[in-house]
C-alpha positions in Angstrom: -135.0 136.5 -101.8 -132.8 134.3 -104.5 -130.1 136.3 -104.7 -130.3 136.1 -100.4 -130.2 132.5 -101.0 -127.4 132.8 -103.7 -125.1 135.2 -101.5 -125.3 132.7 -98.3 -124.9 129.7 -100.2 -121.4 131.0 -102.0 -120.0 132.2 -98.6 -120.9 128.6 -96.9 -119.3 127.2 -99.7 -116.1 128.9 -99.6 -116.0 128.9 -95.8 -116.7 125.3 -95.6 -113.5 125.0 -98.4 -111.3 127.2 -96.1 -111.8 125.1 -93.0 -110.3 121.9 -95.2 -107.0 121.2 -93.3 -106.4 125.1 -93.0 -102.7 125.8 -92.3 -102.7 126.9 -88.8 -106.2 126.9 -87.2 -105.1 129.7 -84.7 -104.6 132.0 -87.8 -107.5 130.6 -89.2 -109.4 132.2 -86.5 -107.6 135.4 -86.3 -107.9 136.1 -90.2 -111.4 134.3 -90.5 -113.0 136.2 -87.2 -114.1 139.6 -89.4 -115.6 137.4 -92.2 -117.8 135.8 -89.9 -118.8 138.7 -87.9 -120.2 140.0 -91.2 -122.7 137.0 -91.9 -124.8 137.2 -88.4 -124.8 141.4 -88.6 -125.8 141.1 -91.8 -128.7 138.7 -90.8 -129.8 141.0 -88.0 -129.8 144.1 -89.9 -131.9 142.9 -93.1 -134.9 144.5 -92.5 -134.0 147.4 -90.2 -131.3 148.3 -92.9 -130.9 146.2 -95.8 -127.7 147.2 -98.0 -127.5 148.2 -101.8 -127.0 144.9 -103.8 -123.1 146.6 -104.8 -122.7 146.5 -101.2 -123.2 143.3 -100.2 -121.6 141.9 -103.1 -119.1 143.9 -102.4 -119.2 142.3 -98.9 -118.9 138.3 -100.0 -116.3 139.0 -102.1 -114.8 140.4 -99.2 -115.1 137.7 -97.0 -114.0 135.0 -99.9 -110.6 137.0 -99.6 -110.5 136.8 -96.0 -111.4 132.7 -96.1 -108.6 132.4 -98.9 -106.2 133.8 -96.3 -107.2 132.1 -93.5 -106.6 128.9 -95.2 -103.5 129.5 -96.5 -102.3 132.3 -94.3 -101.5 135.8 -96.1 -98.2 134.6 -97.2 -98.5 131.3 -98.6 -101.2 131.5 -100.9 -100.2 129.0 -103.8 -101.5 131.6 -107.1 -99.2 134.4 -105.1 -96.4 132.0 -104.6 -96.3 131.0 -108.2 -96.6 135.0 -109.4 -93.6 135.6 -107.0 -91.8 133.5 -108.4 -92.7 134.3 -112.1 -91.5 138.1 -111.3 -88.6 137.0 -109.5 -89.5 137.8 -105.8 -89.5 135.8 -102.7 -92.2 137.8 -100.7 -95.7 136.2 -101.3 -98.3 139.6 -101.8 -101.7 138.0 -101.1 -101.6 140.4 -98.2 -101.9 143.4 -100.3 -104.8 142.4 -102.3 -106.5 141.8 -98.7 -105.2 145.2 -97.8 -106.6 147.2 -101.1 -110.1 145.4 -100.6 -109.9 146.7 -97.2 -110.0 150.6 -98.3 -112.2 149.4 -102.0 -115.0 147.3 -100.1 -115.7 149.2 -96.5 -115.2 152.8 -98.1 -118.6 152.0 -100.2 -120.3 150.8 -96.9 -118.9 153.8 -95.4 -120.7 156.4 -97.8 -123.4 154.3 -97.9 -124.2 154.6 -94.1 -123.2 158.4 -94.5 -125.6 159.0 -97.3 -128.6 157.1 -96.0 -128.2 157.9 -92.5 -128.0 161.6 -93.8 -125.0 162.4 -92.2 -123.9 164.0 -95.1 -124.7 164.6 -98.6 -123.4 163.1 -102.0 -120.6 165.2 -102.5 -116.9 165.8 -102.5 -117.3 165.8 -98.6 -118.9 162.3 -98.4 -115.8 161.2 -100.5 -113.5 162.5 -98.5 -114.5 161.2 -95.6 -115.7 157.7 -96.3 -112.1 157.7 -97.8 -110.8 159.4 -94.0 -113.0 156.6 -92.9 -111.6 153.6 -94.6 -107.6 154.8 -94.0 -109.0 155.0 -90.0 -110.3 151.6 -89.9 -106.8 150.0 -91.2 -105.0 151.9 -89.0 -106.6 150.7 -86.2 -106.5 147.0 -87.9 -103.1 147.5 -87.7 -102.9 148.3 -83.9 -105.2 144.8 -83.5 -102.7 143.0 -85.4 -99.8 144.3 -82.7 -101.9 143.6 -79.7 -102.3 139.9 -80.8 -98.9 140.0 -81.5 -97.9 141.2 -78.0 -100.3 139.1 -76.4 -99.8 135.8 -78.5 -96.0 136.1 -79.1 -94.4 134.4 -82.2 -97.9 132.7 -82.6 -99.3 135.6 -84.9 -96.5 135.6 -87.0 -98.5 134.5 -89.9 -101.5 136.4 -89.1 -98.8 139.7 -89.4 -97.6 138.7 -92.6 -95.0 140.7 -92.6 -92.7 138.1 -93.9 -89.6 140.5 -92.8 -90.7 143.8 -94.8 -89.9 146.6 -92.6 -92.3 148.5 -94.4 -95.4 146.5 -94.1 -97.7 148.1 -91.7 -97.2 151.2 -94.0 -97.5 149.8 -97.0 -100.9 147.8 -95.8 -102.2 151.2 -95.2 -101.6 152.9 -98.1 -103.0 150.4 -100.3 -106.0 150.7 -98.5 -106.0 154.2 -99.1 -105.3 153.4 -102.8 -107.9 150.9 -102.7 -110.3 153.6 -100.4 -109.7 156.1 -103.5 -110.5 153.7 -106.8 -113.9 152.6 -105.0 -115.3 156.0 -104.9 -113.9 157.1 -108.3 -115.0 153.6 -109.8 -118.7 152.4 -107.9 -120.0 156.0 -107.0 -121.9 156.4 -109.8 -123.8 152.9 -109.6 -124.0 153.4 -105.8 -125.9 156.8 -106.4 -128.5 154.7 -108.4 -128.9 152.6 -105.6 -129.1 154.2 -102.7 -132.0 156.3 -104.3 -133.5 153.3 -105.1 -133.4 152.0 -101.8 -134.5 155.3 -100.1 -137.1 155.8 -102.7 -138.4 152.5 -101.6 -138.0 153.0 -97.8 -139.6 155.9 -98.2 -142.7 154.2 -100.0 -142.9 151.7 -97.6 -142.8 154.9 -94.8 
């Protein structure tokens, strides 16, 4: 219970901070919608399908990443403006952090659902399919960005965050792929232990 309160407190504090004088309110909604949807989904699924602590923690990190991008737009996050100047670049690369997270975090959610719903057992195929999922998810998100751009015209430029980079879409998906691979390589061992604990508790309750 205490962990849940801490989770919600951090989420709400970052959300409120993000809402304080955002760069553009239309862009804020476009960028923040996934994070806004996460809270009710996690709340209503907390009893029927409670996630592992690792998954909950990663989701919170991802929400914070989205709220930061929503406040400033992904092309104007101050820290990454400073880093760009330091490296002699004109491009703010915060969007690349977001797309790396788009692979690193959902890959853990994918493998958790695969394993706990007994779609596939722990092993190489589970890792492969989880990475395939995040790559497909990233590609679908790029399609959403395209549809929003068509529907709203120039108003979606900040949402797209291409900053004139012709290979932006491809590099976004590539970073999601890298994030997914890093996620399974770095976190699978810890994740497997937490899944085993969660499944043991569920079996005991049944």
